Amino acid sequence: MKNIFKLMAAFAATALLIPACNVDNVNATYTDYSNSEVTFSQSVIVATELSADATSFTIELSRNNAKDAVTVSIDNSKVPAEFNCPNSVSFAAGEYKAELVLNISNLAVGTKVTGSLAILTPEAVNANVATAISVNFTLAKAYIWENYGWCNYTDDIVTAFFGLPEIVTYPVYVEKAQGFDVFRITDLYGETYPYNDPGDYTPGSKVIINANDHNNVIFDEQNLGFDWGYGEWYAWSLAGGTYANGVITFPVNGLAVGMPDAGETYANGSGMFKLDLNNPKNSK
């Protein structure tokens, strides 16, 4: 009950204060320009599956008052220079939405790029209602994957742990990026890997090997799709590999492997890692 009386008293005090406000110069503070309340429509944008042939990417801004035309300055200092991003965006009278267009013609397929934009015109923003005064973005063009076939893979990664001296070769399913020497392997350590049992691996896991530079093949750090009780295995290249005569190899100790609960160590200790892309088959 005391809280109710306190609330009523506070309301009464507020009512007494209202006549004291200066309303003679409302437009000086509450102009149409500030009431536009411009905002980015999103605060975070992640678009990593853009078409390989995309040349532009659009970031939307909006406002709640479209009475007048408005031009808003944009801080584009944290946008990659090759994107040629405008430093302002304009709303025509009557328009509630405007677009900031980034030129991504020079964004290489498979390359992930981050950046941010911010509204520089403070009088155009109401921070209390804006969705986002700034926006962070991550963009990447996706490869177009085509069936390549079943190829032979020789493992010398898992051999780094558990005293597995046997080098095994088995079939794995491979896709190739259209127009690139980039290969995606499904279930590198899946059903066909002889040391795995059902439940050890996650069906459908993907591993990508970038062989665009035949003398510097890249195996980015990535999960391998199986777990023997120490967390999911992951691996990456420490030295560039080679793609020659249809075969991808890495130098001795040119790979590393790890598990969250078992640490990390060198892999390919025998230099036997090999993805043989010759004579792919349609089935195992």
PDB file of C-alpha atoms in Angstrom:
ATOM      1  CA  MET A   1       0.000   0.000   0.000  1.00  0.00           C
ATOM      2  CA  LYS A   2       2.857   2.404   0.828  1.00  0.00           C
ATOM      3  CA  ASN A   3       4.264   1.861  -2.673  1.00  0.00           C
ATOM      4  CA  ILE A   4       0.960   2.912  -4.225  1.00  0.00           C
ATOM      5  CA  PHE A   5       0.963   6.170  -2.260  1.00  0.00           C
ATOM      6  CA  LYS A   6       4.584   6.805  -3.289  1.00  0.00           C
ATOM      7  CA  LEU A   7       3.709   6.253  -6.941  1.00  0.00           C
ATOM      8  CA  MET A   8       0.735   8.649  -6.723  1.00  0.00           C
ATOM      9  CA  ALA A   9       2.909  11.264  -5.054  1.00  0.00           C
ATOM     10  CA  ALA A  10       5.575  10.949  -7.740  1.00  0.00           C
ATOM     11  CA  PHE A  11       2.951  11.343 -10.452  1.00  0.00           C
ATOM     12  CA  ALA A  12       1.562  14.449  -8.807  1.00  0.00           C
ATOM     13  CA  ALA A  13       5.059  15.970  -8.532  1.00  0.00           C
ATOM     14  CA  THR A  14       5.664  15.290 -12.218  1.00  0.00           C
ATOM     15  CA  ALA A  15       2.383  16.971 -13.133  1.00  0.00           C
ATOM     16  CA  LEU A  16       3.444  20.073 -11.220  1.00  0.00           C
ATOM     17  CA  LEU A  17       6.729  20.229 -13.095  1.00  0.00           C
ATOM     18  CA  ILE A  18       5.254  20.042 -16.611  1.00  0.00           C
ATOM     19  CA  PRO A  19       4.109  23.692 -16.829  1.00  0.00           C
ATOM     20  CA  ALA A  20       7.670  24.753 -15.952  1.00  0.00           C
ATOM     21  CA  CYS A  21       9.130  23.184 -19.155  1.00  0.00           C
ATOM     22  CA  ASN A  22      10.256  25.582 -21.874  1.00  0.00           C
ATOM     23  CA  VAL A  23       8.079  24.919 -24.918  1.00  0.00           C
ATOM     24  CA  ASP A  24       8.868  28.154 -26.725  1.00  0.00           C
ATOM     25  CA  ASN A  25      11.625  26.622 -28.832  1.00  0.00           C
ATOM     26  CA  VAL A  26      10.412  23.091 -29.528  1.00  0.00           C
ATOM     27  CA  ASN A  27      11.702  23.012 -33.102  1.00  0.00           C
ATOM     28  CA  ALA A  28      15.240  23.773 -31.992  1.00  0.00           C
ATOM     29  CA  THR A  29      15.378  20.371 -30.275  1.00  0.00           C
ATOM     30  CA  TYR A  30      12.670  18.370 -31.966  1.00  0.00           C
ATOM     31  CA  THR A  31      13.164  19.126 -35.627  1.00  0.00           C
ATOM     32  CA  ASP A  32      11.829  16.984 -38.450  1.00  0.00           C
ATOM     33  CA  TYR A  33      15.430  16.019 -39.125  1.00  0.00           C
ATOM     34  CA  SER A  34      15.967  14.495 -35.693  1.00  0.00           C
ATOM     35  CA  ASN A  35      12.542  12.891 -35.810  1.00  0.00           C
ATOM     36  CA  SER A  36      13.661  10.956 -38.872  1.00  0.00           C
ATOM     37  CA  GLU A  37      15.358   8.645 -36.350  1.00  0.00           C
ATOM     38  CA  VAL A  38      17.568   6.945 -38.916  1.00  0.00           C
ATOM     39  CA  THR A  39      18.852   3.485 -38.019  1.00  0.00           C
ATOM     40  CA  PHE A  40      20.471   0.476 -39.608  1.00  0.00           C
ATOM     41  CA  SER A  41      17.885  -2.275 -39.968  1.00  0.00           C
ATOM     42  CA  GLN A  42      20.319  -4.775 -38.387  1.00  0.00           C
ATOM     43  CA  SER A  43      23.202  -4.465 -35.949  1.00  0.00           C
ATOM     44  CA  VAL A  44      24.939  -7.651 -37.135  1.00  0.00           C
ATOM     45  CA  ILE A  45      24.981  -9.094 -40.644  1.00  0.00           C
ATOM     46  CA  VAL A  46      26.476 -12.501 -41.470  1.00  0.00           C
ATOM     47  CA  ALA A  47      26.216 -13.368 -45.161  1.00  0.00           C
ATOM     48  CA  THR A  48      28.773 -16.039 -45.974  1.00  0.00           C
ATOM     49  CA  GLU A  49      26.860 -17.848 -48.716  1.00  0.00           C
ATOM     50  CA  LEU A  50      26.765 -15.068 -51.304  1.00  0.00           C
ATOM     51  CA  SER A  51      26.689 -16.114 -54.933  1.00  0.00           C
ATOM     52  CA  ALA A  52      30.132 -16.536 -56.472  1.00  0.00           C
ATOM     53  CA  ASP A  53      29.184 -14.059 -59.225  1.00  0.00           C
ATOM     54  CA  ALA A  54      27.742 -11.396 -56.877  1.00  0.00           C
ATOM     55  CA  THR A  55      29.058  -7.880 -57.543  1.00  0.00           C
ATOM     56  CA  SER A  56      27.253  -5.903 -54.843  1.00  0.00           C
ATOM     57  CA  PHE A  57      25.856  -6.230 -51.341  1.00  0.00           C
ATOM     58  CA  THR A  58      23.147  -3.979 -49.930  1.00  0.00           C
ATOM     59  CA  ILE A  59      22.852  -2.787 -46.323  1.00  0.00           C
ATOM     60  CA  GLU A  60      19.491  -1.279 -45.443  1.00  0.00           C
ATOM     61  CA  LEU A  61      18.748   1.769 -43.308  1.00  0.00           C
ATOM     62  CA  SER A  62      15.305   2.942 -42.230  1.00  0.00           C
ATOM     63  CA  ARG A  63      13.636   5.889 -40.504  1.00  0.00           C
ATOM     64  CA  ASN A  64      10.283   6.576 -38.856  1.00  0.00           C
ATOM     65  CA  ASN A  65       9.556  10.001 -40.385  1.00  0.00           C
ATOM     66  CA  ALA A  66       9.692  10.400 -44.156  1.00  0.00           C
ATOM     67  CA  LYS A  67       8.372  13.948 -44.449  1.00  0.00           C
ATOM     68  CA  ASP A  68      11.565  15.523 -45.800  1.00  0.00           C
ATOM     69  CA  ALA A  69      14.594  14.448 -47.786  1.00  0.00           C
ATOM     70  CA  VAL A  70      17.567  13.627 -45.552  1.00  0.00           C
ATOM     71  CA  THR A  71      21.217  12.844 -46.226  1.00  0.00           C
ATOM     72  CA  VAL A  72      23.122  11.078 -43.459  1.00  0.00           C
ATOM     73  CA  SER A  73      26.917  10.833 -43.216  1.00  0.00           C
ATOM     74  CA  ILE A  74      28.369   7.348 -42.773  1.00  0.00           C
ATOM     75  CA  ASP A  75      31.664   6.321 -41.174  1.00  0.00           C
ATOM     76  CA  ASN A  76      33.077   3.796 -43.673  1.00  0.00           C
ATOM     77  CA  SER A  77      36.647   3.809 -42.345  1.00  0.00           C
ATOM     78  CA  LYS A  78      36.319   0.172 -41.214  1.00  0.00           C
ATOM     79  CA  VAL A  79      35.158  -1.131 -44.581  1.00  0.00           C
ATOM     80  CA  PRO A  80      37.723  -2.834 -46.869  1.00  0.00           C
ATOM     81  CA  ALA A  81      38.904  -0.208 -49.353  1.00  0.00           C
ATOM     82  CA  GLU A  82      38.180  -2.379 -52.381  1.00  0.00           C
ATOM     83  CA  PHE A  83      34.473  -2.348 -51.511  1.00  0.00           C
ATOM     84  CA  ASN A  84      34.150   1.303 -52.617  1.00  0.00           C
ATOM     85  CA  CYS A  85      31.571   2.049 -49.940  1.00  0.00           C
ATOM     86  CA  PRO A  86      29.776   5.460 -50.080  1.00  0.00           C
ATOM     87  CA  ASN A  87      30.273   7.832 -47.134  1.00  0.00           C
ATOM     88  CA  SER A  88      26.650   8.957 -47.030  1.00  0.00           C
ATOM     89  CA  VAL A  89      23.158   7.699 -47.694  1.00  0.00           C
ATOM     90  CA  SER A  90      20.126   9.723 -48.775  1.00  0.00           C
ATOM     91  CA  PHE A  91      16.415   9.349 -48.132  1.00  0.00           C
ATOM     92  CA  ALA A  92      14.133  11.074 -50.615  1.00  0.00           C
ATOM     93  CA  ALA A  93      11.027  12.778 -49.272  1.00  0.00           C
ATOM     94  CA  GLY A  94       8.432  10.112 -48.611  1.00  0.00           C
ATOM     95  CA  GLU A  95      10.977   7.276 -48.392  1.00  0.00           C
ATOM     96  CA  TYR A  96      11.234   5.257 -45.202  1.00  0.00           C
ATOM     97  CA  LYS A  97      14.079   3.050 -46.387  1.00  0.00           C
ATOM     98  CA  ALA A  98      17.421   3.674 -48.072  1.00  0.00           C
ATOM     99  CA  GLU A  99      20.196   1.378 -49.259  1.00  0.00           C
ATOM    100  CA  LEU A 100      23.946   1.551 -48.849  1.00  0.00           C
ATOM    101  CA  VAL A 101      25.478  -0.524 -51.640  1.00  0.00           C
ATOM    102  CA  LEU A 102      28.917  -2.110 -51.260  1.00  0.00           C
ATOM    103  CA  ASN A 103      30.847  -3.045 -54.385  1.00  0.00           C
ATOM    104  CA  ILE A 104      32.080  -6.609 -53.747  1.00  0.00           C
ATOM    105  CA  SER A 105      33.281  -7.335 -57.296  1.00  0.00           C
ATOM    106  CA  ASN A 106      36.822  -7.863 -55.992  1.00  0.00           C
ATOM    107  CA  LEU A 107      35.848 -10.173 -53.128  1.00  0.00           C
ATOM    108  CA  ALA A 108      37.503 -13.504 -53.865  1.00  0.00           C
ATOM    109  CA  VAL A 109      35.331 -16.589 -53.585  1.00  0.00           C
ATOM    110  CA  GLY A 110      35.929 -18.390 -50.315  1.00  0.00           C
ATOM    111  CA  THR A 111      37.469 -15.327 -48.624  1.00  0.00           C
ATOM    112  CA  LYS A 112      35.702 -14.111 -45.488  1.00  0.00           C
ATOM    113  CA  VAL A 113      35.780 -10.340 -44.920  1.00  0.00           C
ATOM    114  CA  THR A 114      34.590  -8.341 -41.914  1.00  0.00           C
ATOM    115  CA  GLY A 115      33.894  -4.650 -41.445  1.00  0.00           C
ATOM    116  CA  SER A 116      31.607  -2.120 -39.808  1.00  0.00           C
ATOM    117  CA  LEU A 117      29.643   1.034 -40.594  1.00  0.00           C
ATOM    118  CA  ALA A 118      28.319   3.758 -38.307  1.00  0.00           C
ATOM    119  CA  ILE A 119      25.966   6.720 -38.637  1.00  0.00           C
ATOM    120  CA  LEU A 120      27.951   9.957 -38.222  1.00  0.00           C
ATOM    121  CA  THR A 121      25.064  12.436 -38.116  1.00  0.00           C
ATOM    122  CA  PRO A 122      23.953  12.416 -34.460  1.00  0.00           C
ATOM    123  CA  GLU A 123      20.969  14.689 -34.972  1.00  0.00           C
ATOM    124  CA  ALA A 124      19.493  12.105 -37.343  1.00  0.00           C
ATOM    125  CA  VAL A 125      19.451   9.411 -34.666  1.00  0.00           C
ATOM    126  CA  ASN A 126      17.447   8.769 -31.550  1.00  0.00           C
ATOM    127  CA  ALA A 127      19.648   6.367 -29.623  1.00  0.00           C
ATOM    128  CA  ASN A 128      16.739   5.310 -27.436  1.00  0.00           C
ATOM    129  CA  VAL A 129      14.736   3.839 -30.292  1.00  0.00           C
ATOM    130  CA  ALA A 130      17.319   3.098 -32.988  1.00  0.00           C
ATOM    131  CA  THR A 131      17.781  -0.562 -33.864  1.00  0.00           C
ATOM    132  CA  ALA A 132      21.431   0.054 -34.602  1.00  0.00           C
ATOM    133  CA  ILE A 133      23.559   3.186 -34.858  1.00  0.00           C
ATOM    134  CA  SER A 134      26.282   0.925 -36.245  1.00  0.00           C
ATOM    135  CA  VAL A 135      26.397  -2.428 -38.013  1.00  0.00           C
ATOM    136  CA  ASN A 136      29.070  -5.142 -38.070  1.00  0.00           C
ATOM    137  CA  PHE A 137      29.158  -7.389 -41.111  1.00  0.00           C
ATOM    138  CA  THR A 138      30.836 -10.584 -42.255  1.00  0.00           C
ATOM    139  CA  LEU A 139      30.673 -11.376 -45.964  1.00  0.00           C
ATOM    140  CA  ALA A 140      31.908 -14.245 -48.092  1.00  0.00           C
ATOM    141  CA  LYS A 141      31.122 -15.630 -51.510  1.00  0.00           C
ATOM    142  CA  ALA A 142      30.365 -19.320 -51.507  1.00  0.00           C
ATOM    143  CA  TYR A 143      31.843 -21.852 -53.872  1.00  0.00           C
ATOM    144  CA  ILE A 144      29.526 -23.696 -56.213  1.00  0.00           C
ATOM    145  CA  TRP A 145      30.193 -27.359 -55.465  1.00  0.00           C
ATOM    146  CA  GLU A 146      30.079 -30.032 -58.124  1.00  0.00           C
ATOM    147  CA  ASN A 147      30.323 -33.798 -57.797  1.00  0.00           C
ATOM    148  CA  TYR A 148      33.876 -35.012 -58.343  1.00  0.00           C
ATOM    149  CA  GLY A 149      33.552 -38.611 -57.192  1.00  0.00           C
ATOM    150  CA  TRP A 150      35.004 -41.171 -54.802  1.00  0.00           C
ATOM    151  CA  CYS A 151      38.759 -40.874 -54.409  1.00  0.00           C
ATOM    152  CA  ASN A 152      41.372 -42.653 -52.319  1.00  0.00           C
ATOM    153  CA  TYR A 153      42.558 -40.974 -49.147  1.00  0.00           C
ATOM    154  CA  THR A 154      45.603 -42.092 -47.154  1.00  0.00           C
ATOM    155  CA  ASP A 155      45.505 -41.032 -43.508  1.00  0.00           C
ATOM    156  CA  ASP A 156      48.583 -39.853 -41.642  1.00  0.00           C
ATOM    157  CA  ILE A 157      46.772 -37.505 -39.256  1.00  0.00           C
ATOM    158  CA  VAL A 158      45.106 -39.795 -36.732  1.00  0.00           C
ATOM    159  CA  THR A 159      48.337 -41.812 -36.588  1.00  0.00           C
ATOM    160  CA  ALA A 160      49.765 -39.021 -34.405  1.00  0.00           C
ATOM    161  CA  PHE A 161      47.741 -40.280 -31.406  1.00  0.00           C
ATOM    162  CA  PHE A 162      47.061 -43.592 -29.665  1.00  0.00           C
ATOM    163  CA  GLY A 163      50.024 -45.420 -31.208  1.00  0.00           C
ATOM    164  CA  LEU A 164      48.273 -46.149 -34.489  1.00  0.00           C
ATOM    165  CA  PRO A 165      51.219 -47.042 -36.711  1.00  0.00           C
ATOM    166  CA  GLU A 166      49.173 -48.458 -39.570  1.00  0.00           C
ATOM    167  CA  ILE A 167      48.777 -46.170 -42.559  1.00  0.00           C
ATOM    168  CA  VAL A 168      45.351 -46.876 -44.066  1.00  0.00           C
ATOM    169  CA  THR A 169      43.928 -45.920 -47.458  1.00  0.00           C
ATOM    170  CA  TYR A 170      40.179 -45.834 -48.040  1.00  0.00           C
ATOM    171  CA  PRO A 171      37.600 -44.156 -50.326  1.00  0.00           C
ATOM    172  CA  VAL A 172      36.130 -40.729 -49.518  1.00  0.00           C
ATOM    173  CA  TYR A 173      33.535 -38.674 -51.374  1.00  0.00           C
ATOM    174  CA  VAL A 174      34.919 -35.497 -52.954  1.00  0.00           C
ATOM    175  CA  GLU A 175      33.316 -32.385 -54.470  1.00  0.00           C
ATOM    176  CA  LYS A 176      35.165 -29.733 -56.476  1.00  0.00           C
ATOM    177  CA  ALA A 177      34.462 -26.004 -56.477  1.00  0.00           C
ATOM    178  CA  GLN A 178      33.362 -24.848 -59.905  1.00  0.00           C
ATOM    179  CA  GLY A 179      36.282 -23.063 -61.552  1.00  0.00           C
ATOM    180  CA  PHE A 180      38.703 -23.621 -58.663  1.00  0.00           C
ATOM    181  CA  ASP A 181      41.082 -26.299 -57.428  1.00  0.00           C
ATOM    182  CA  VAL A 182      39.331 -26.411 -54.087  1.00  0.00           C
ATOM    183  CA  PHE A 183      38.074 -29.757 -52.851  1.00  0.00           C
ATOM    184  CA  ARG A 184      35.446 -30.588 -50.240  1.00  0.00           C
ATOM    185  CA  ILE A 185      35.487 -34.030 -48.662  1.00  0.00           C
ATOM    186  CA  THR A 186      32.430 -35.465 -46.941  1.00  0.00           C
ATOM    187  CA  ASP A 187      33.081 -37.758 -43.972  1.00  0.00           C
ATOM    188  CA  LEU A 188      36.865 -37.786 -44.227  1.00  0.00           C
ATOM    189  CA  TYR A 189      36.754 -39.918 -41.074  1.00  0.00           C
ATOM    190  CA  GLY A 190      33.302 -41.380 -41.455  1.00  0.00           C
ATOM    191  CA  GLU A 191      31.888 -44.779 -42.255  1.00  0.00           C
ATOM    192  CA  THR A 192      34.732 -45.778 -44.580  1.00  0.00           C
ATOM    193  CA  TYR A 193      37.487 -45.045 -42.044  1.00  0.00           C
ATOM    194  CA  PRO A 194      38.343 -48.493 -40.643  1.00  0.00           C
ATOM    195  CA  TYR A 195      39.001 -47.366 -37.056  1.00  0.00           C
ATOM    196  CA  ASN A 196      35.632 -45.688 -36.581  1.00  0.00           C
ATOM    197  CA  ASP A 197      32.537 -47.354 -35.167  1.00  0.00           C
ATOM    198  CA  PRO A 198      28.948 -46.116 -35.556  1.00  0.00           C
ATOM    199  CA  GLY A 199      28.451 -43.247 -33.135  1.00  0.00           C
ATOM    200  CA  ASP A 200      32.074 -42.139 -33.287  1.00  0.00           C
ATOM    201  CA  TYR A 201      31.472 -39.768 -36.188  1.00  0.00           C
ATOM    202  CA  THR A 202      28.915 -37.195 -37.304  1.00  0.00           C
ATOM    203  CA  PRO A 203      27.616 -38.139 -40.768  1.00  0.00           C
ATOM    204  CA  GLY A 204      27.858 -35.350 -43.330  1.00  0.00           C
ATOM    205  CA  SER A 205      30.813 -33.473 -41.841  1.00  0.00           C
ATOM    206  CA  LYS A 206      32.879 -31.517 -44.391  1.00  0.00           C
ATOM    207  CA  VAL A 207      36.599 -30.825 -44.746  1.00  0.00           C
ATOM    208  CA  ILE A 208      37.927 -28.360 -47.340  1.00  0.00           C
ATOM    209  CA  ILE A 209      41.389 -28.423 -48.920  1.00  0.00           C
ATOM    210  CA  ASN A 210      42.379 -25.376 -50.985  1.00  0.00           C
ATOM    211  CA  ALA A 211      44.777 -26.352 -53.784  1.00  0.00           C
ATOM    212  CA  ASN A 212      44.410 -23.232 -55.927  1.00  0.00           C
ATOM    213  CA  ASP A 213      48.139 -22.641 -55.459  1.00  0.00           C
ATOM    214  CA  HIS A 214      49.549 -26.023 -56.446  1.00  0.00           C
ATOM    215  CA  ASN A 215      52.753 -25.329 -54.535  1.00  0.00           C
ATOM    216  CA  ASN A 216      51.068 -24.057 -51.378  1.00  0.00           C
ATOM    217  CA  VAL A 217      48.033 -26.188 -50.637  1.00  0.00           C
ATOM    218  CA  ILE A 218      46.122 -24.934 -47.600  1.00  0.00           C
ATOM    219  CA  PHE A 219      44.333 -27.015 -44.990  1.00  0.00           C
ATOM    220  CA  ASP A 220      42.682 -24.421 -42.732  1.00  0.00           C
ATOM    221  CA  GLU A 221      41.999 -25.399 -39.136  1.00  0.00           C
ATOM    222  CA  GLN A 222      38.751 -27.345 -39.134  1.00  0.00           C
ATOM    223  CA  ASN A 223      36.946 -30.091 -37.288  1.00  0.00           C
ATOM    224  CA  LEU A 224      37.292 -33.599 -38.664  1.00  0.00           C
ATOM    225  CA  GLY A 225      33.834 -34.809 -37.703  1.00  0.00           C
ATOM    226  CA  PHE A 226      34.565 -37.543 -35.153  1.00  0.00           C
ATOM    227  CA  ASP A 227      35.121 -37.909 -31.423  1.00  0.00           C
ATOM    228  CA  TRP A 228      36.747 -40.747 -29.460  1.00  0.00           C
ATOM    229  CA  GLY A 229      35.873 -39.312 -26.086  1.00  0.00           C
ATOM    230  CA  TYR A 230      38.354 -36.436 -25.935  1.00  0.00           C
ATOM    231  CA  GLY A 231      36.324 -33.920 -27.916  1.00  0.00           C
ATOM    232  CA  GLU A 232      36.058 -33.577 -31.672  1.00  0.00           C
ATOM    233  CA  TRP A 233      39.302 -34.045 -33.595  1.00  0.00           C
ATOM    234  CA  TYR A 234      40.572 -31.042 -35.554  1.00  0.00           C
ATOM    235  CA  ALA A 235      43.570 -30.468 -37.825  1.00  0.00           C
ATOM    236  CA  TRP A 236      45.325 -27.813 -39.867  1.00  0.00           C
ATOM    237  CA  SER A 237      48.379 -27.342 -42.063  1.00  0.00           C
ATOM    238  CA  LEU A 238      51.641 -26.000 -40.643  1.00  0.00           C
ATOM    239  CA  ALA A 239      53.348 -25.931 -44.038  1.00  0.00           C
ATOM    240  CA  GLY A 240      52.009 -25.619 -47.555  1.00  0.00           C
ATOM    241  CA  GLY A 241      51.194 -28.817 -49.353  1.00  0.00           C
ATOM    242  CA  THR A 242      51.637 -29.783 -53.004  1.00  0.00           C
ATOM    243  CA  TYR A 243      49.111 -30.632 -55.703  1.00  0.00           C
ATOM    244  CA  ALA A 244      50.904 -32.468 -58.499  1.00  0.00           C
ATOM    245  CA  ASN A 245      49.902 -35.197 -60.930  1.00  0.00           C
ATOM    246  CA  GLY A 246      46.415 -35.270 -59.455  1.00  0.00           C
ATOM    247  CA  VAL A 247      47.631 -35.948 -55.903  1.00  0.00           C
ATOM    248  CA  ILE A 248      47.607 -33.687 -52.827  1.00  0.00           C
ATOM    249  CA  THR A 249      50.350 -34.251 -50.264  1.00  0.00           C
ATOM    250  CA  PHE A 250      51.920 -32.409 -47.317  1.00  0.00           C
ATOM    251  CA  PRO A 251      55.504 -32.503 -46.028  1.00  0.00           C
ATOM    252  CA  VAL A 252      56.561 -34.542 -43.002  1.00  0.00           C
ATOM    253  CA  ASN A 253      55.149 -32.900 -39.851  1.00  0.00           C
ATOM    254  CA  GLY A 254      53.497 -30.357 -42.151  1.00  0.00           C
ATOM    255  CA  LEU A 255      50.137 -30.935 -40.462  1.00  0.00           C
ATOM    256  CA  ALA A 256      48.951 -30.594 -36.879  1.00  0.00           C
ATOM    257  CA  VAL A 257      46.143 -32.383 -35.067  1.00  0.00           C
ATOM    258  CA  GLY A 258      44.404 -31.953 -31.749  1.00  0.00           C
ATOM    259  CA  MET A 259      41.479 -32.769 -29.485  1.00  0.00           C
ATOM    260  CA  PRO A 260      40.069 -30.416 -26.831  1.00  0.00           C
ATOM    261  CA  ASP A 261      40.878 -32.805 -23.958  1.00  0.00           C
ATOM    262  CA  ALA A 262      44.068 -34.346 -25.348  1.00  0.00           C
ATOM    263  CA  GLY A 263      46.113 -31.400 -26.597  1.00  0.00           C
ATOM    264  CA  GLU A 264      47.783 -30.892 -29.966  1.00  0.00           C
ATOM    265  CA  THR A 265      50.731 -32.417 -31.780  1.00  0.00           C
ATOM    266  CA  TYR A 266      52.418 -32.696 -35.158  1.00  0.00           C
ATOM    267  CA  ALA A 267      50.742 -34.900 -37.757  1.00  0.00           C
ATOM    268  CA  ASN A 268      51.806 -36.528 -41.017  1.00  0.00           C
ATOM    269  CA  GLY A 269      54.855 -37.844 -39.198  1.00  0.00           C
ATOM    270  CA  SER A 270      55.539 -40.366 -41.964  1.00  0.00           C
ATOM    271  CA  GLY A 271      54.708 -37.946 -44.757  1.00  0.00           C
ATOM    272  CA  MET A 272      52.105 -40.394 -46.049  1.00  0.00           C
ATOM    273  CA  PHE A 273      49.073 -38.082 -46.117  1.00  0.00           C
ATOM    274  CA  LYS A 274      47.664 -38.302 -49.625  1.00  0.00           C
ATOM    275  CA  LEU A 275      44.440 -37.393 -51.404  1.00  0.00           C
ATOM    276  CA  ASP A 276      44.578 -39.114 -54.779  1.00  0.00           C
ATOM    277  CA  LEU A 277      42.200 -37.306 -57.124  1.00  0.00           C
ATOM    278  CA  ASN A 278      43.012 -39.420 -60.166  1.00  0.00           C
ATOM    279  CA  ASN A 279      40.308 -41.609 -61.690  1.00  0.00           C
ATOM    280  CA  PRO A 280      37.435 -40.672 -59.370  1.00  0.00           C
ATOM    281  CA  LYS A 281      34.618 -43.223 -59.212  1.00  0.00           C
ATOM    282  CA  ASN A 282      30.883 -42.701 -58.946  1.00  0.00           C
ATOM    283  CA  SER A 283      30.644 -45.181 -56.097  1.00  0.00           C
ATOM    284  CA  LYS A 284      32.914 -46.587 -53.403  1.00  0.00           C
TER     285      LYS A 284
END
